[in-house]
Amino acid sequence: MPEHKYTDGPWRVDSAFTRHAIKSPSHDIALVALSPQHEANAQLISAAPDLLQALEELDAMYARAWDTTDGGLHFSAESVAKFEAAHEKARAAIAKATGQA
């Protein structure tokens, strides 16, 4: 995976008083106004590192699985396990982004 310049995750939402704070273990990332719509926005922002990581893993597997000879996708047993793990990360990131986690 490429190195990123953003603050490492996991990020979380801490709601208090008049704002939602998106925080990492070491930094405040962003402040969002306190309302139901803004809470959804904060959840989506806090899931950004998880979403990016899951997509990068799926993208890397897709590139390795594509067979340029016959145009099909081919997975070894090891690749299937990695794909399933990346899919679960993606599902968890989606749940976090949508406030379902």
mmCIF file of N, CA and C in Angstrom:
data_model
loop_
_atom_site.group_PDB
_atom_site.id
_atom_site.type_symbol
_atom_site.label_atom_id
_atom_site.label_comp_id
_atom_site.label_asym_id
_atom_site.label_seq_id
_atom_site.Cartn_x
_atom_site.Cartn_y
_atom_site.Cartn_z
ATOM 1 N N MET A 1 0.839 -1.181 0.000
ATOM 2 C CA MET A 1 0.000 0.000 0.000
ATOM 3 C C MET A 1 0.887 1.249 0.000
ATOM 4 N N PRO A 2 0.470 2.258 -0.714
ATOM 5 C CA PRO A 2 1.268 3.494 -0.733
ATOM 6 C C PRO A 2 1.217 4.196 0.620
ATOM 7 N N GLU A 3 2.257 4.981 0.883
ATOM 8 C CA GLU A 3 2.264 5.798 2.083
ATOM 9 C C GLU A 3 1.319 6.979 1.882
ATOM 10 N N HIS A 4 0.594 7.313 2.933
ATOM 11 C CA HIS A 4 -0.352 8.428 2.856
ATOM 12 C C HIS A 4 0.107 9.551 3.768
ATOM 13 N N LYS A 5 -0.331 10.754 3.447
ATOM 14 C CA LYS A 5 0.063 11.924 4.227
ATOM 15 C C LYS A 5 -0.974 12.309 5.273
ATOM 16 N N TYR A 6 -2.114 11.636 5.286
ATOM 17 C CA TYR A 6 -3.145 11.974 6.267
ATOM 18 C C TYR A 6 -2.838 11.326 7.612
ATOM 19 N N THR A 7 -3.528 11.761 8.644
ATOM 20 C CA THR A 7 -3.356 11.216 9.991
ATOM 21 C C THR A 7 -3.847 9.778 10.027
ATOM 22 N N ASP A 8 -3.033 8.897 10.594
ATOM 23 C CA ASP A 8 -3.397 7.488 10.683
ATOM 24 C C ASP A 8 -4.687 7.307 11.469
ATOM 25 N N GLY A 9 -5.442 6.289 11.096
ATOM 26 C CA GLY A 9 -6.650 5.918 11.811
ATOM 27 C C GLY A 9 -6.310 4.984 12.957
ATOM 28 N N PRO A 10 -7.294 4.459 13.614
ATOM 29 C CA PRO A 10 -8.699 4.666 13.281
ATOM 30 C C PRO A 10 -9.188 6.039 13.730
ATOM 31 N N TRP A 11 -10.129 6.551 12.960
ATOM 32 C CA TRP A 11 -10.778 7.806 13.324
ATOM 33 C C TRP A 11 -12.115 7.463 13.960
ATOM 34 N N ARG A 12 -12.576 8.331 14.859
ATOM 35 C CA ARG A 12 -13.874 8.113 15.515
ATOM 36 C C ARG A 12 -14.577 9.447 15.679
ATOM 37 N N VAL A 13 -15.880 9.373 15.924
ATOM 38 C CA VAL A 13 -16.679 10.580 16.160
ATOM 39 C C VAL A 13 -16.931 10.689 17.647
ATOM 40 N N ASP A 14 -16.669 11.863 18.188
ATOM 41 C CA ASP A 14 -16.929 12.174 19.592
ATOM 42 C C ASP A 14 -17.909 13.347 19.593
ATOM 43 N N SER A 15 -19.154 13.077 19.956
ATOM 44 C CA SER A 15 -20.180 14.128 19.937
ATOM 45 C C SER A 15 -20.366 14.713 21.322
ATOM 46 N N ALA A 16 -20.283 16.039 21.398
ATOM 47 C CA ALA A 16 -20.446 16.719 22.685
ATOM 48 C C ALA A 16 -20.859 18.163 22.467
ATOM 49 N N PHE A 17 -21.703 18.639 23.331
ATOM 50 C CA PHE A 17 -22.124 20.039 23.349
ATOM 51 C C PHE A 17 -22.661 20.489 21.986
ATOM 52 N N THR A 18 -21.913 21.274 21.257
ATOM 53 C CA THR A 18 -22.433 21.868 20.014
ATOM 54 C C THR A 18 -21.741 21.354 18.763
ATOM 55 N N ARG A 19 -21.019 20.235 18.868
ATOM 56 C CA ARG A 19 -20.260 19.791 17.704
ATOM 57 C C ARG A 19 -19.983 18.288 17.754
ATOM 58 N N HIS A 20 -19.670 17.752 16.574
ATOM 59 C CA HIS A 20 -19.140 16.394 16.436
ATOM 60 C C HIS A 20 -17.653 16.566 16.126
ATOM 61 N N ALA A 21 -16.803 15.924 16.875
ATOM 62 C CA ALA A 21 -15.363 15.983 16.612
ATOM 63 C C ALA A 21 -14.938 14.661 15.996
ATOM 64 N N ILE A 22 -14.243 14.732 14.867
ATOM 65 C CA ILE A 22 -13.641 13.554 14.274
ATOM 66 C C ILE A 22 -12.221 13.520 14.805
ATOM 67 N N LYS A 23 -11.871 12.409 15.470
ATOM 68 C CA LYS A 23 -10.590 12.324 16.171
ATOM 69 C C LYS A 23 -9.842 11.058 15.786
ATOM 70 N N SER A 24 -8.523 11.169 15.791
ATOM 71 C CA SER A 24 -7.652 9.997 15.721
ATOM 72 C C SER A 24 -7.155 9.766 17.149
ATOM 73 N N PRO A 25 -6.395 8.704 17.379
ATOM 74 C CA PRO A 25 -5.847 8.535 18.721
ATOM 75 C C PRO A 25 -4.952 9.688 19.161
ATOM 76 N N SER A 26 -4.372 10.427 18.201
ATOM 77 C CA SER A 26 -3.423 11.472 18.567
ATOM 78 C C SER A 26 -3.832 12.895 18.192
ATOM 79 N N HIS A 27 -4.860 13.082 17.353
ATOM 80 C CA HIS A 27 -5.201 14.421 16.857
ATOM 81 C C HIS A 27 -6.707 14.594 16.684
ATOM 82 N N ASP A 28 -7.137 15.844 16.747
ATOM 83 C CA ASP A 28 -8.465 16.182 16.247
ATOM 84 C C ASP A 28 -8.326 16.345 14.740
ATOM 85 N N ILE A 29 -9.247 15.767 13.990
ATOM 86 C CA ILE A 29 -9.197 15.814 12.532
ATOM 87 C C ILE A 29 -10.083 16.944 12.012
ATOM 88 N N ALA A 30 -11.320 17.000 12.510
ATOM 89 C CA ALA A 30 -12.274 18.003 12.025
ATOM 90 C C ALA A 30 -13.368 18.198 13.058
ATOM 91 N N LEU A 31 -14.015 19.338 12.980
ATOM 92 C CA LEU A 31 -15.186 19.627 13.804
ATOM 93 C C LEU A 31 -16.368 19.840 12.879
ATOM 94 N N VAL A 32 -17.505 19.268 13.245
ATOM 95 C CA VAL A 32 -18.722 19.347 12.445
ATOM 96 C C VAL A 32 -19.848 19.797 13.367
ATOM 97 N N ALA A 33 -20.729 20.653 12.860
ATOM 98 C CA ALA A 33 -21.854 21.151 13.665
ATOM 99 C C ALA A 33 -22.721 19.991 14.153
ATOM 100 N N LEU A 34 -23.442 20.228 15.233
ATOM 101 C CA LEU A 34 -24.261 19.206 15.868
ATOM 102 C C LEU A 34 -25.675 19.232 15.278
ATOM 103 N N SER A 35 -26.003 18.237 14.464
ATOM 104 C CA SER A 35 -27.343 18.011 13.934
ATOM 105 C C SER A 35 -27.355 16.595 13.363
ATOM 106 N N PRO A 36 -28.537 16.010 13.139
ATOM 107 C CA PRO A 36 -28.564 14.648 12.589
ATOM 108 C C PRO A 36 -27.842 14.526 11.243
ATOM 109 N N GLN A 37 -28.030 15.494 10.344
ATOM 110 C CA GLN A 37 -27.354 15.422 9.049
ATOM 111 C C GLN A 37 -25.845 15.561 9.222
ATOM 112 N N HIS A 38 -25.437 16.460 10.088
ATOM 113 C CA HIS A 38 -24.002 16.630 10.312
ATOM 114 C C HIS A 38 -23.403 15.420 11.008
ATOM 115 N N GLU A 39 -24.186 14.740 11.825
ATOM 116 C CA GLU A 39 -23.685 13.514 12.446
ATOM 117 C C GLU A 39 -23.391 12.472 11.376
ATOM 118 N N ALA A 40 -24.281 12.355 10.394
ATOM 119 C CA ALA A 40 -24.040 11.425 9.286
ATOM 120 C C ALA A 40 -22.785 11.824 8.513
ATOM 121 N N ASN A 41 -22.590 13.120 8.302
ATOM 122 C CA ASN A 41 -21.379 13.598 7.626
ATOM 123 C C ASN A 41 -20.135 13.242 8.439
ATOM 124 N N ALA A 42 -20.213 13.411 9.751
ATOM 125 C CA ALA A 42 -19.076 13.097 10.626
ATOM 126 C C ALA A 42 -18.759 11.605 10.575
ATOM 127 N N GLN A 43 -19.791 10.759 10.562
ATOM 128 C CA GLN A 43 -19.572 9.308 10.464
ATOM 129 C C GLN A 43 -18.853 8.969 9.162
ATOM 130 N N LEU A 44 -19.282 9.584 8.077
ATOM 131 C CA LEU A 44 -18.654 9.331 6.778
ATOM 132 C C LEU A 44 -17.192 9.784 6.782
ATOM 133 N N ILE A 45 -16.935 10.967 7.302
ATOM 134 C CA ILE A 45 -15.559 11.474 7.374
ATOM 135 C C ILE A 45 -14.692 10.544 8.223
ATOM 136 N N SER A 46 -15.218 10.092 9.359
ATOM 137 C CA SER A 46 -14.418 9.252 10.263
ATOM 138 C C SER A 46 -14.088 7.901 9.639
ATOM 139 N N ALA A 47 -14.871 7.458 8.676
ATOM 140 C CA ALA A 47 -14.627 6.169 8.019
ATOM 141 C C ALA A 47 -13.651 6.268 6.851
ATOM 142 N N ALA A 48 -13.233 7.464 6.478
ATOM 143 C CA ALA A 48 -12.394 7.655 5.287
ATOM 144 C C ALA A 48 -11.147 6.764 5.263
ATOM 145 N N PRO A 49 -10.339 6.692 6.340
ATOM 146 C CA PRO A 49 -9.153 5.828 6.261
ATOM 147 C C PRO A 49 -9.517 4.356 6.069
ATOM 148 N N ASP A 50 -10.590 3.896 6.726
ATOM 149 C CA ASP A 50 -11.016 2.503 6.598
ATOM 150 C C ASP A 50 -11.503 2.212 5.175
ATOM 151 N N LEU A 51 -12.276 3.131 4.618
ATOM 152 C CA LEU A 51 -12.772 2.969 3.253
ATOM 153 C C LEU A 51 -11.619 2.921 2.256
ATOM 154 N N LEU A 52 -10.665 3.829 2.410
ATOM 155 C CA LEU A 52 -9.527 3.862 1.499
ATOM 156 C C LEU A 52 -8.723 2.574 1.596
ATOM 157 N N GLN A 53 -8.442 2.108 2.794
ATOM 158 C CA GLN A 53 -7.661 0.881 2.956
ATOM 159 C C GLN A 53 -8.373 -0.314 2.318
ATOM 160 N N ALA A 54 -9.668 -0.445 2.553
ATOM 161 C CA ALA A 54 -10.419 -1.563 1.983
ATOM 162 C C ALA A 54 -10.411 -1.503 0.457
ATOM 163 N N LEU A 55 -10.594 -0.317 -0.100
ATOM 164 C CA LEU A 55 -10.582 -0.183 -1.553
ATOM 165 C C LEU A 55 -9.200 -0.471 -2.139
ATOM 166 N N GLU A 56 -8.147 -0.034 -1.470
ATOM 167 C CA GLU A 56 -6.792 -0.330 -1.946
ATOM 168 C C GLU A 56 -6.527 -1.831 -1.947
ATOM 169 N N GLU A 57 -6.969 -2.525 -0.913
ATOM 170 C CA GLU A 57 -6.765 -3.972 -0.847
ATOM 171 C C GLU A 57 -7.556 -4.686 -1.944
ATOM 172 N N LEU A 58 -8.805 -4.291 -2.147
ATOM 173 C CA LEU A 58 -9.613 -4.898 -3.213
ATOM 174 C C LEU A 58 -9.009 -4.606 -4.581
ATOM 175 N N ASP A 59 -8.533 -3.379 -4.783
ATOM 176 C CA ASP A 59 -7.926 -3.008 -6.054
ATOM 177 C C ASP A 59 -6.682 -3.843 -6.336
ATOM 178 N N ALA A 60 -5.839 -4.034 -5.327
ATOM 179 C CA ALA A 60 -4.622 -4.828 -5.505
ATOM 180 C C ALA A 60 -4.960 -6.278 -5.850
ATOM 181 N N MET A 61 -5.973 -6.842 -5.195
ATOM 182 C CA MET A 61 -6.363 -8.217 -5.490
ATOM 183 C C MET A 61 -6.960 -8.343 -6.880
ATOM 184 N N TYR A 62 -7.757 -7.390 -7.266
ATOM 185 C CA TYR A 62 -8.368 -7.416 -8.595
ATOM 186 C C TYR A 62 -7.278 -7.426 -9.660
ATOM 187 N N ALA A 63 -6.269 -6.601 -9.506
ATOM 188 C CA ALA A 63 -5.180 -6.533 -10.481
ATOM 189 C C ALA A 63 -4.429 -7.859 -10.552
ATOM 190 N N ARG A 64 -4.235 -8.530 -9.432
ATOM 191 C CA ARG A 64 -3.532 -9.816 -9.428
ATOM 192 C C ARG A 64 -4.399 -10.950 -9.970
ATOM 193 N N ALA A 65 -5.708 -10.851 -9.811
ATOM 194 C CA ALA A 65 -6.598 -11.948 -10.202
ATOM 195 C C ALA A 65 -6.992 -11.915 -11.673
ATOM 196 N N TRP A 66 -6.833 -10.779 -12.309
ATOM 197 C CA TRP A 66 -7.285 -10.657 -13.697
ATOM 198 C C TRP A 66 -6.363 -11.438 -14.611
ATOM 199 N N ASP A 67 -6.929 -12.346 -15.387
ATOM 200 C CA ASP A 67 -6.159 -13.163 -16.325
ATOM 201 C C ASP A 67 -6.232 -12.511 -17.694
ATOM 202 N N THR A 68 -5.112 -12.007 -18.170
ATOM 203 C CA THR A 68 -5.122 -11.324 -19.463
ATOM 204 C C THR A 68 -5.182 -12.304 -20.630
ATOM 205 N N THR A 69 -4.990 -13.603 -20.368
ATOM 206 C CA THR A 69 -5.043 -14.592 -21.442
ATOM 207 C C THR A 69 -6.468 -14.808 -21.933
ATOM 208 N N ASP A 70 -7.377 -15.086 -20.990
ATOM 209 C CA ASP A 70 -8.760 -15.352 -21.410
ATOM 210 C C ASP A 70 -9.749 -14.288 -20.954
ATOM 211 N N GLY A 71 -9.266 -13.261 -20.262
ATOM 212 C CA GLY A 71 -10.140 -12.162 -19.855
ATOM 213 C C GLY A 71 -10.990 -12.444 -18.638
ATOM 214 N N GLY A 72 -10.757 -13.558 -17.965
ATOM 215 C CA GLY A 72 -11.561 -13.908 -16.795
ATOM 216 C C GLY A 72 -10.841 -13.619 -15.495
ATOM 217 N N LEU A 73 -11.595 -13.713 -14.415
ATOM 218 C CA LEU A 73 -11.015 -13.580 -13.077
ATOM 219 C C LEU A 73 -10.731 -14.974 -12.540
ATOM 220 N N HIS A 74 -9.532 -15.160 -11.978
ATOM 221 C CA HIS A 74 -9.130 -16.451 -11.453
ATOM 222 C C HIS A 74 -8.557 -16.260 -10.062
ATOM 223 N N PHE A 75 -9.086 -17.010 -9.093
ATOM 224 C CA PHE A 75 -8.647 -16.888 -7.716
ATOM 225 C C PHE A 75 -8.126 -18.228 -7.216
ATOM 226 N N SER A 76 -6.971 -18.200 -6.581
ATOM 227 C CA SER A 76 -6.476 -19.379 -5.870
ATOM 228 C C SER A 76 -7.205 -19.434 -4.529
ATOM 229 N N ALA A 77 -7.047 -20.554 -3.817
ATOM 230 C CA ALA A 77 -7.674 -20.664 -2.490
ATOM 231 C C ALA A 77 -7.161 -19.566 -1.564
ATOM 232 N N GLU A 78 -5.873 -19.253 -1.648
ATOM 233 C CA GLU A 78 -5.294 -18.191 -0.820
ATOM 234 C C GLU A 78 -5.882 -16.830 -1.203
ATOM 235 N N SER A 79 -6.041 -16.614 -2.503
ATOM 236 C CA SER A 79 -6.617 -15.349 -2.964
ATOM 237 C C SER A 79 -8.067 -15.190 -2.514
ATOM 238 N N VAL A 80 -8.809 -16.292 -2.501
ATOM 239 C CA VAL A 80 -10.204 -16.234 -2.065
ATOM 240 C C VAL A 80 -10.272 -15.802 -0.604
ATOM 241 N N ALA A 81 -9.403 -16.358 0.229
ATOM 242 C CA ALA A 81 -9.383 -15.983 1.652
ATOM 243 C C ALA A 81 -9.025 -14.512 1.804
ATOM 244 N N LYS A 82 -8.045 -14.027 1.041
ATOM 245 C CA LYS A 82 -7.671 -12.613 1.104
ATOM 246 C C LYS A 82 -8.800 -11.725 0.598
ATOM 247 N N PHE A 83 -9.457 -12.165 -0.464
ATOM 248 C CA PHE A 83 -10.570 -11.397 -0.996
ATOM 249 C C PHE A 83 -11.703 -11.307 0.025
ATOM 250 N N GLU A 84 -12.017 -12.430 0.671
ATOM 251 C CA GLU A 84 -13.078 -12.431 1.684
ATOM 252 C C GLU A 84 -12.713 -11.524 2.855
ATOM 253 N N ALA A 85 -11.446 -11.529 3.277
ATOM 254 C CA ALA A 85 -11.023 -10.648 4.370
ATOM 255 C C ALA A 85 -11.137 -9.181 3.958
ATOM 256 N N ALA A 86 -10.722 -8.859 2.733
ATOM 257 C CA ALA A 86 -10.830 -7.480 2.249
ATOM 258 C C ALA A 86 -12.295 -7.077 2.106
ATOM 259 N N HIS A 87 -13.125 -8.012 1.678
ATOM 260 C CA HIS A 87 -14.562 -7.719 1.559
ATOM 261 C C HIS A 87 -15.166 -7.423 2.924
ATOM 262 N N GLU A 88 -14.759 -8.155 3.942
ATOM 263 C CA GLU A 88 -15.256 -7.898 5.298
ATOM 264 C C GLU A 88 -14.794 -6.532 5.795
ATOM 265 N N LYS A 89 -13.550 -6.156 5.492
ATOM 266 C CA LYS A 89 -13.075 -4.815 5.850
ATOM 267 C C LYS A 89 -13.915 -3.755 5.152
ATOM 268 N N ALA A 90 -14.221 -3.998 3.888
ATOM 269 C CA ALA A 90 -15.038 -3.042 3.136
ATOM 270 C C ALA A 90 -16.424 -2.932 3.758
ATOM 271 N N ARG A 91 -17.029 -4.049 4.111
ATOM 272 C CA ARG A 91 -18.359 -4.030 4.724
ATOM 273 C C ARG A 91 -18.328 -3.300 6.077
ATOM 274 N N ALA A 92 -17.276 -3.528 6.868
ATOM 275 C CA ALA A 92 -17.146 -2.838 8.161
ATOM 276 C C ALA A 92 -16.966 -1.341 7.955
ATOM 277 N N ALA A 93 -16.182 -0.954 6.949
ATOM 278 C CA ALA A 93 -15.977 0.468 6.668
ATOM 279 C C ALA A 93 -17.273 1.116 6.199
ATOM 280 N N ILE A 94 -18.039 0.416 5.384
ATOM 281 C CA ILE A 94 -19.333 0.937 4.935
ATOM 282 C C ILE A 94 -20.266 1.103 6.126
ATOM 283 N N ALA A 95 -20.288 0.130 7.023
ATOM 284 C CA ALA A 95 -21.132 0.217 8.214
ATOM 285 C C ALA A 95 -20.726 1.410 9.071
ATOM 286 N N LYS A 96 -19.429 1.615 9.227
ATOM 287 C CA LYS A 96 -18.945 2.762 10.009
ATOM 288 C C LYS A 96 -19.356 4.064 9.335
ATOM 289 N N ALA A 97 -19.182 4.127 8.020
ATOM 290 C CA ALA A 97 -19.504 5.361 7.267
ATOM 291 C C ALA A 97 -20.980 5.702 7.320
ATOM 292 N N THR A 98 -21.822 4.689 7.434
ATOM 293 C CA THR A 98 -23.263 4.916 7.440
ATOM 294 C C THR A 98 -23.869 4.904 8.839
ATOM 295 N N GLY A 99 -23.009 4.824 9.870
ATOM 296 C CA GLY A 99 -23.489 4.849 11.245
ATOM 297 C C GLY A 99 -24.098 3.538 11.709
ATOM 298 N N GLN A 100 -23.816 2.464 11.001
ATOM 299 C CA GLN A 100 -24.359 1.140 11.352
ATOM 300 C C GLN A 100 -23.412 0.322 12.218
ATOM 301 N N ALA A 101 -22.209 0.832 12.442
ATOM 302 C CA ALA A 101 -21.200 0.060 13.199
ATOM 303 C C ALA A 101 -21.428 0.208 14.692
#
